[in-house]
Amino acid sequence: QDRYTISEVVAFTGLTAHTLRWYERIGLMPHVDRSHTGQRRYTNRDLDWLEFVNKLRLTGMPVADMVRYAELVREGESTYAERQELLESTRRDVLARIAELHDTLAVLDRKISFYATER
């Protein structure tokens, strides 16, 4: 199957129908095909794109940067360098957050250890 209704995509992705419509409105989703009755019909390619967008969201990438990335994808291969830089910048941010989380985890471990020895 390569045609899914918005309710099926909601079930697959965990996103809300409102979010899917918003993604389309702001240009984060490429053009979504419609049935003869006007109902959205998503493809497997759309589902793959939504999976990638969800990963970008998890990185903390600003929505404006995600929309910019989507625009670059639509512009074609000539934008590879700009796309790569955008992803590399996001990767640096993720690594910095991971380092902060490791530091935070170390603080928590010290506190837990302290309380464990005080009993």
JSON list of C-alpha atoms in Angstrom, two decimals:
[
{"chain": "A", "resi": 1, "resn": "GLN", "atom": "CA", "xyz": [0.00, 0.00, 0.00]},
{"chain": "A", "resi": 2, "resn": "ASP", "atom": "CA", "xyz": [1.28, 3.45, -0.86]},
{"chain": "A", "resi": 3, "resn": "ARG", "atom": "CA", "xyz": [-1.70, 5.68, -0.15]},
{"chain": "A", "resi": 4, "resn": "TYR", "atom": "CA", "xyz": [-2.64, 6.53, 3.42]},
{"chain": "A", "resi": 5, "resn": "THR", "atom": "CA", "xyz": [-5.33, 8.74, 4.91]},
{"chain": "A", "resi": 6, "resn": "ILE", "atom": "CA", "xyz": [-4.49, 11.35, 7.49]},
{"chain": "A", "resi": 7, "resn": "SER", "atom": "CA", "xyz": [-5.99, 9.14, 10.22]},
{"chain": "A", "resi": 8, "resn": "GLU", "atom": "CA", "xyz": [-3.73, 6.26, 9.18]},
{"chain": "A", "resi": 9, "resn": "VAL", "atom": "CA", "xyz": [-0.69, 8.57, 9.25]},
{"chain": "A", "resi": 10, "resn": "VAL", "atom": "CA", "xyz": [-1.74, 9.77, 12.71]},
{"chain": "A", "resi": 11, "resn": "ALA", "atom": "CA", "xyz": [-1.80, 6.15, 13.87]},
{"chain": "A", "resi": 12, "resn": "PHE", "atom": "CA", "xyz": [1.58, 5.36, 12.28]},
{"chain": "A", "resi": 13, "resn": "THR", "atom": "CA", "xyz": [3.45, 8.45, 13.43]},
{"chain": "A", "resi": 14, "resn": "GLY", "atom": "CA", "xyz": [1.83, 9.53, 16.68]},
{"chain": "A", "resi": 15, "resn": "LEU", "atom": "CA", "xyz": [1.49, 13.04, 15.25]},
{"chain": "A", "resi": 16, "resn": "THR", "atom": "CA", "xyz": [-1.86, 14.75, 15.38]},
{"chain": "A", "resi": 17, "resn": "ALA", "atom": "CA", "xyz": [-3.90, 15.60, 12.30]},
{"chain": "A", "resi": 18, "resn": "HIS", "atom": "CA", "xyz": [-3.53, 19.25, 13.32]},
{"chain": "A", "resi": 19, "resn": "THR", "atom": "CA", "xyz": [0.27, 18.90, 13.28]},
{"chain": "A", "resi": 20, "resn": "LEU", "atom": "CA", "xyz": [0.24, 17.22, 9.87]},
{"chain": "A", "resi": 21, "resn": "ARG", "atom": "CA", "xyz": [-1.90, 20.00, 8.43]},
{"chain": "A", "resi": 22, "resn": "TRP", "atom": "CA", "xyz": [0.34, 22.62, 10.06]},
{"chain": "A", "resi": 23, "resn": "TYR", "atom": "CA", "xyz": [3.46, 20.98, 8.60]},
{"chain": "A", "resi": 24, "resn": "GLU", "atom": "CA", "xyz": [1.86, 21.23, 5.18]},
{"chain": "A", "resi": 25, "resn": "ARG", "atom": "CA", "xyz": [0.78, 24.84, 5.72]},
{"chain": "A", "resi": 26, "resn": "ILE", "atom": "CA", "xyz": [4.25, 26.06, 6.80]},
{"chain": "A", "resi": 27, "resn": "GLY", "atom": "CA", "xyz": [6.04, 24.21, 4.01]},
{"chain": "A", "resi": 28, "resn": "LEU", "atom": "CA", "xyz": [7.61, 21.49, 6.13]},
{"chain": "A", "resi": 29, "resn": "MET", "atom": "CA", "xyz": [5.72, 18.77, 4.26]},
{"chain": "A", "resi": 30, "resn": "PRO", "atom": "CA", "xyz": [6.01, 18.56, 0.51]},
{"chain": "A", "resi": 31, "resn": "HIS", "atom": "CA", "xyz": [2.82, 18.76, -1.49]},
{"chain": "A", "resi": 32, "resn": "VAL", "atom": "CA", "xyz": [0.47, 16.03, -0.28]},
{"chain": "A", "resi": 33, "resn": "ASP", "atom": "CA", "xyz": [-1.67, 14.43, -2.97]},
{"chain": "A", "resi": 34, "resn": "ARG", "atom": "CA", "xyz": [-5.44, 14.57, -2.66]},
{"chain": "A", "resi": 35, "resn": "SER", "atom": "CA", "xyz": [-8.13, 12.09, -3.60]},
{"chain": "A", "resi": 36, "resn": "HIS", "atom": "CA", "xyz": [-10.91, 13.08, -5.97]},
{"chain": "A", "resi": 37, "resn": "THR", "atom": "CA", "xyz": [-12.90, 14.14, -2.88]},
{"chain": "A", "resi": 38, "resn": "GLY", "atom": "CA", "xyz": [-10.06, 16.35, -1.61]},
{"chain": "A", "resi": 39, "resn": "GLN", "atom": "CA", "xyz": [-8.92, 13.98, 1.13]},
{"chain": "A", "resi": 40, "resn": "ARG", "atom": "CA", "xyz": [-5.17, 13.95, 1.77]},
{"chain": "A", "resi": 41, "resn": "ARG", "atom": "CA", "xyz": [-3.36, 10.83, 0.54]},
{"chain": "A", "resi": 42, "resn": "TYR", "atom": "CA", "xyz": [0.08, 10.29, 2.00]},
{"chain": "A", "resi": 43, "resn": "THR", "atom": "CA", "xyz": [2.71, 8.05, 0.38]},
{"chain": "A", "resi": 44, "resn": "ASN", "atom": "CA", "xyz": [5.46, 5.89, 1.82]},
{"chain": "A", "resi": 45, "resn": "ARG", "atom": "CA", "xyz": [7.84, 8.65, 0.83]},
{"chain": "A", "resi": 46, "resn": "ASP", "atom": "CA", "xyz": [5.78, 11.10, 2.91]},
{"chain": "A", "resi": 47, "resn": "LEU", "atom": "CA", "xyz": [5.99, 8.70, 5.87]},
{"chain": "A", "resi": 48, "resn": "ASP", "atom": "CA", "xyz": [9.77, 8.49, 5.48]},
{"chain": "A", "resi": 49, "resn": "TRP", "atom": "CA", "xyz": [9.96, 12.28, 5.40]},
{"chain": "A", "resi": 50, "resn": "LEU", "atom": "CA", "xyz": [7.81, 12.55, 8.54]},
{"chain": "A", "resi": 51, "resn": "GLU", "atom": "CA", "xyz": [10.08, 10.09, 10.31]},
{"chain": "A", "resi": 52, "resn": "PHE", "atom": "CA", "xyz": [13.07, 12.27, 9.42]},
{"chain": "A", "resi": 53, "resn": "VAL", "atom": "CA", "xyz": [11.25, 15.44, 10.53]},
{"chain": "A", "resi": 54, "resn": "ASN", "atom": "CA", "xyz": [10.46, 13.77, 13.87]},
{"chain": "A", "resi": 55, "resn": "LYS", "atom": "CA", "xyz": [14.17, 13.05, 14.31]},
{"chain": "A", "resi": 56, "resn": "LEU", "atom": "CA", "xyz": [14.99, 16.67, 13.53]},
{"chain": "A", "resi": 57, "resn": "ARG", "atom": "CA", "xyz": [12.43, 17.75, 16.14]},
{"chain": "A", "resi": 58, "resn": "LEU", "atom": "CA", "xyz": [14.11, 15.51, 18.70]},
{"chain": "A", "resi": 59, "resn": "THR", "atom": "CA", "xyz": [17.42, 17.25, 18.02]},
{"chain": "A", "resi": 60, "resn": "GLY", "atom": "CA", "xyz": [15.87, 20.53, 19.07]},
{"chain": "A", "resi": 61, "resn": "MET", "atom": "CA", "xyz": [16.28, 22.02, 15.59]},
{"chain": "A", "resi": 62, "resn": "PRO", "atom": "CA", "xyz": [14.17, 25.16, 15.32]},
{"chain": "A", "resi": 63, "resn": "VAL", "atom": "CA", "xyz": [11.10, 24.85, 13.10]},
{"chain": "A", "resi": 64, "resn": "ALA", "atom": "CA", "xyz": [12.41, 27.64, 10.88]},
{"chain": "A", "resi": 65, "resn": "ASP", "atom": "CA", "xyz": [15.56, 25.59, 10.21]},
{"chain": "A", "resi": 66, "resn": "MET", "atom": "CA", "xyz": [13.48, 22.49, 9.48]},
{"chain": "A", "resi": 67, "resn": "VAL", "atom": "CA", "xyz": [11.39, 24.48, 7.00]},
{"chain": "A", "resi": 68, "resn": "ARG", "atom": "CA", "xyz": [14.58, 25.85, 5.44]},
{"chain": "A", "resi": 69, "resn": "TYR", "atom": "CA", "xyz": [15.92, 22.32, 5.10]},
{"chain": "A", "resi": 70, "resn": "ALA", "atom": "CA", "xyz": [12.66, 21.23, 3.42]},
{"chain": "A", "resi": 71, "resn": "GLU", "atom": "CA", "xyz": [12.94, 24.16, 1.01]},
{"chain": "A", "resi": 72, "resn": "LEU", "atom": "CA", "xyz": [16.51, 23.16, 0.17]},
{"chain": "A", "resi": 73, "resn": "VAL", "atom": "CA", "xyz": [15.42, 19.59, -0.51]},
{"chain": "A", "resi": 74, "resn": "ARG", "atom": "CA", "xyz": [12.78, 20.83, -2.92]},
{"chain": "A", "resi": 75, "resn": "GLU", "atom": "CA", "xyz": [15.39, 22.99, -4.68]},
{"chain": "A", "resi": 76, "resn": "GLY", "atom": "CA", "xyz": [17.40, 19.91, -5.58]},
{"chain": "A", "resi": 77, "resn": "GLU", "atom": "CA", "xyz": [20.94, 18.62, -5.65]},
{"chain": "A", "resi": 78, "resn": "SER", "atom": "CA", "xyz": [22.53, 22.05, -5.96]},
{"chain": "A", "resi": 79, "resn": "THR", "atom": "CA", "xyz": [21.71, 22.61, -2.25]},
{"chain": "A", "resi": 80, "resn": "TYR", "atom": "CA", "xyz": [23.62, 19.60, -0.89]},
{"chain": "A", "resi": 81, "resn": "ALA", "atom": "CA", "xyz": [26.36, 21.76, 0.67]},
{"chain": "A", "resi": 82, "resn": "GLU", "atom": "CA", "xyz": [23.89, 24.03, 2.44]},
{"chain": "A", "resi": 83, "resn": "ARG", "atom": "CA", "xyz": [21.87, 21.04, 3.66]},
{"chain": "A", "resi": 84, "resn": "GLN", "atom": "CA", "xyz": [25.02, 19.38, 4.94]},
{"chain": "A", "resi": 85, "resn": "GLU", "atom": "CA", "xyz": [26.04, 22.51, 6.86]},
{"chain": "A", "resi": 86, "resn": "LEU", "atom": "CA", "xyz": [22.59, 22.79, 8.42]},
{"chain": "A", "resi": 87, "resn": "LEU", "atom": "CA", "xyz": [22.74, 19.16, 9.56]},
{"chain": "A", "resi": 88, "resn": "GLU", "atom": "CA", "xyz": [26.33, 19.50, 10.79]},
{"chain": "A", "resi": 89, "resn": "SER", "atom": "CA", "xyz": [25.36, 22.55, 12.84]},
{"chain": "A", "resi": 90, "resn": "THR", "atom": "CA", "xyz": [22.47, 20.61, 14.35]},
{"chain": "A", "resi": 91, "resn": "ARG", "atom": "CA", "xyz": [24.81, 17.69, 15.05]},
{"chain": "A", "resi": 92, "resn": "ARG", "atom": "CA", "xyz": [27.17, 20.01, 16.96]},
{"chain": "A", "resi": 93, "resn": "ASP", "atom": "CA", "xyz": [24.22, 21.24, 19.03]},
{"chain": "A", "resi": 94, "resn": "VAL", "atom": "CA", "xyz": [23.16, 17.65, 19.77]},
{"chain": "A", "resi": 95, "resn": "LEU", "atom": "CA", "xyz": [26.69, 16.72, 20.87]},
{"chain": "A", "resi": 96, "resn": "ALA", "atom": "CA", "xyz": [26.79, 19.74, 23.18]},
{"chain": "A", "resi": 97, "resn": "ARG", "atom": "CA", "xyz": [23.45, 18.73, 24.70]},
{"chain": "A", "resi": 98, "resn": "ILE", "atom": "CA", "xyz": [24.69, 15.15, 25.14]},
{"chain": "A", "resi": 99, "resn": "ALA", "atom": "CA", "xyz": [27.74, 16.48, 27.00]},
{"chain": "A", "resi": 100, "resn": "GLU", "atom": "CA", "xyz": [25.46, 18.59, 29.24]},
{"chain": "A", "resi": 101, "resn": "LEU", "atom": "CA", "xyz": [23.29, 15.54, 29.91]},
{"chain": "A", "resi": 102, "resn": "HIS", "atom": "CA", "xyz": [26.36, 13.45, 30.80]},
{"chain": "A", "resi": 103, "resn": "ASP", "atom": "CA", "xyz": [27.41, 16.14, 33.30]},
{"chain": "A", "resi": 104, "resn": "THR", "atom": "CA", "xyz": [23.89, 16.23, 34.71]},
{"chain": "A", "resi": 105, "resn": "LEU", "atom": "CA", "xyz": [23.84, 12.46, 34.98]},
{"chain": "A", "resi": 106, "resn": "ALA", "atom": "CA", "xyz": [27.13, 12.55, 36.91]},
{"chain": "A", "resi": 107, "resn": "VAL", "atom": "CA", "xyz": [25.63, 15.04, 39.39]},
{"chain": "A", "resi": 108, "resn": "LEU", "atom": "CA", "xyz": [22.57, 12.84, 39.85]},
{"chain": "A", "resi": 109, "resn": "ASP", "atom": "CA", "xyz": [24.75, 9.76, 40.34]},
{"chain": "A", "resi": 110, "resn": "ARG", "atom": "CA", "xyz": [26.78, 11.57, 43.03]},
{"chain": "A", "resi": 111, "resn": "LYS", "atom": "CA", "xyz": [23.60, 12.62, 44.86]},
{"chain": "A", "resi": 112, "resn": "ILE", "atom": "CA", "xyz": [22.11, 9.13, 44.61]},
{"chain": "A", "resi": 113, "resn": "SER", "atom": "CA", "xyz": [25.33, 7.63, 45.90]},
{"chain": "A", "resi": 114, "resn": "PHE", "atom": "CA", "xyz": [25.38, 10.12, 48.79]},
{"chain": "A", "resi": 115, "resn": "TYR", "atom": "CA", "xyz": [21.84, 9.24, 49.83]},
{"chain": "A", "resi": 116, "resn": "ALA", "atom": "CA", "xyz": [22.54, 5.53, 49.48]},
{"chain": "A", "resi": 117, "resn": "THR", "atom": "CA", "xyz": [25.49, 5.75, 51.92]},
{"chain": "A", "resi": 118, "resn": "GLU", "atom": "CA", "xyz": [23.64, 7.95, 54.42]},
{"chain": "A", "resi": 119, "resn": "ARG", "atom": "CA", "xyz": [20.97, 5.37, 55.22]}
]
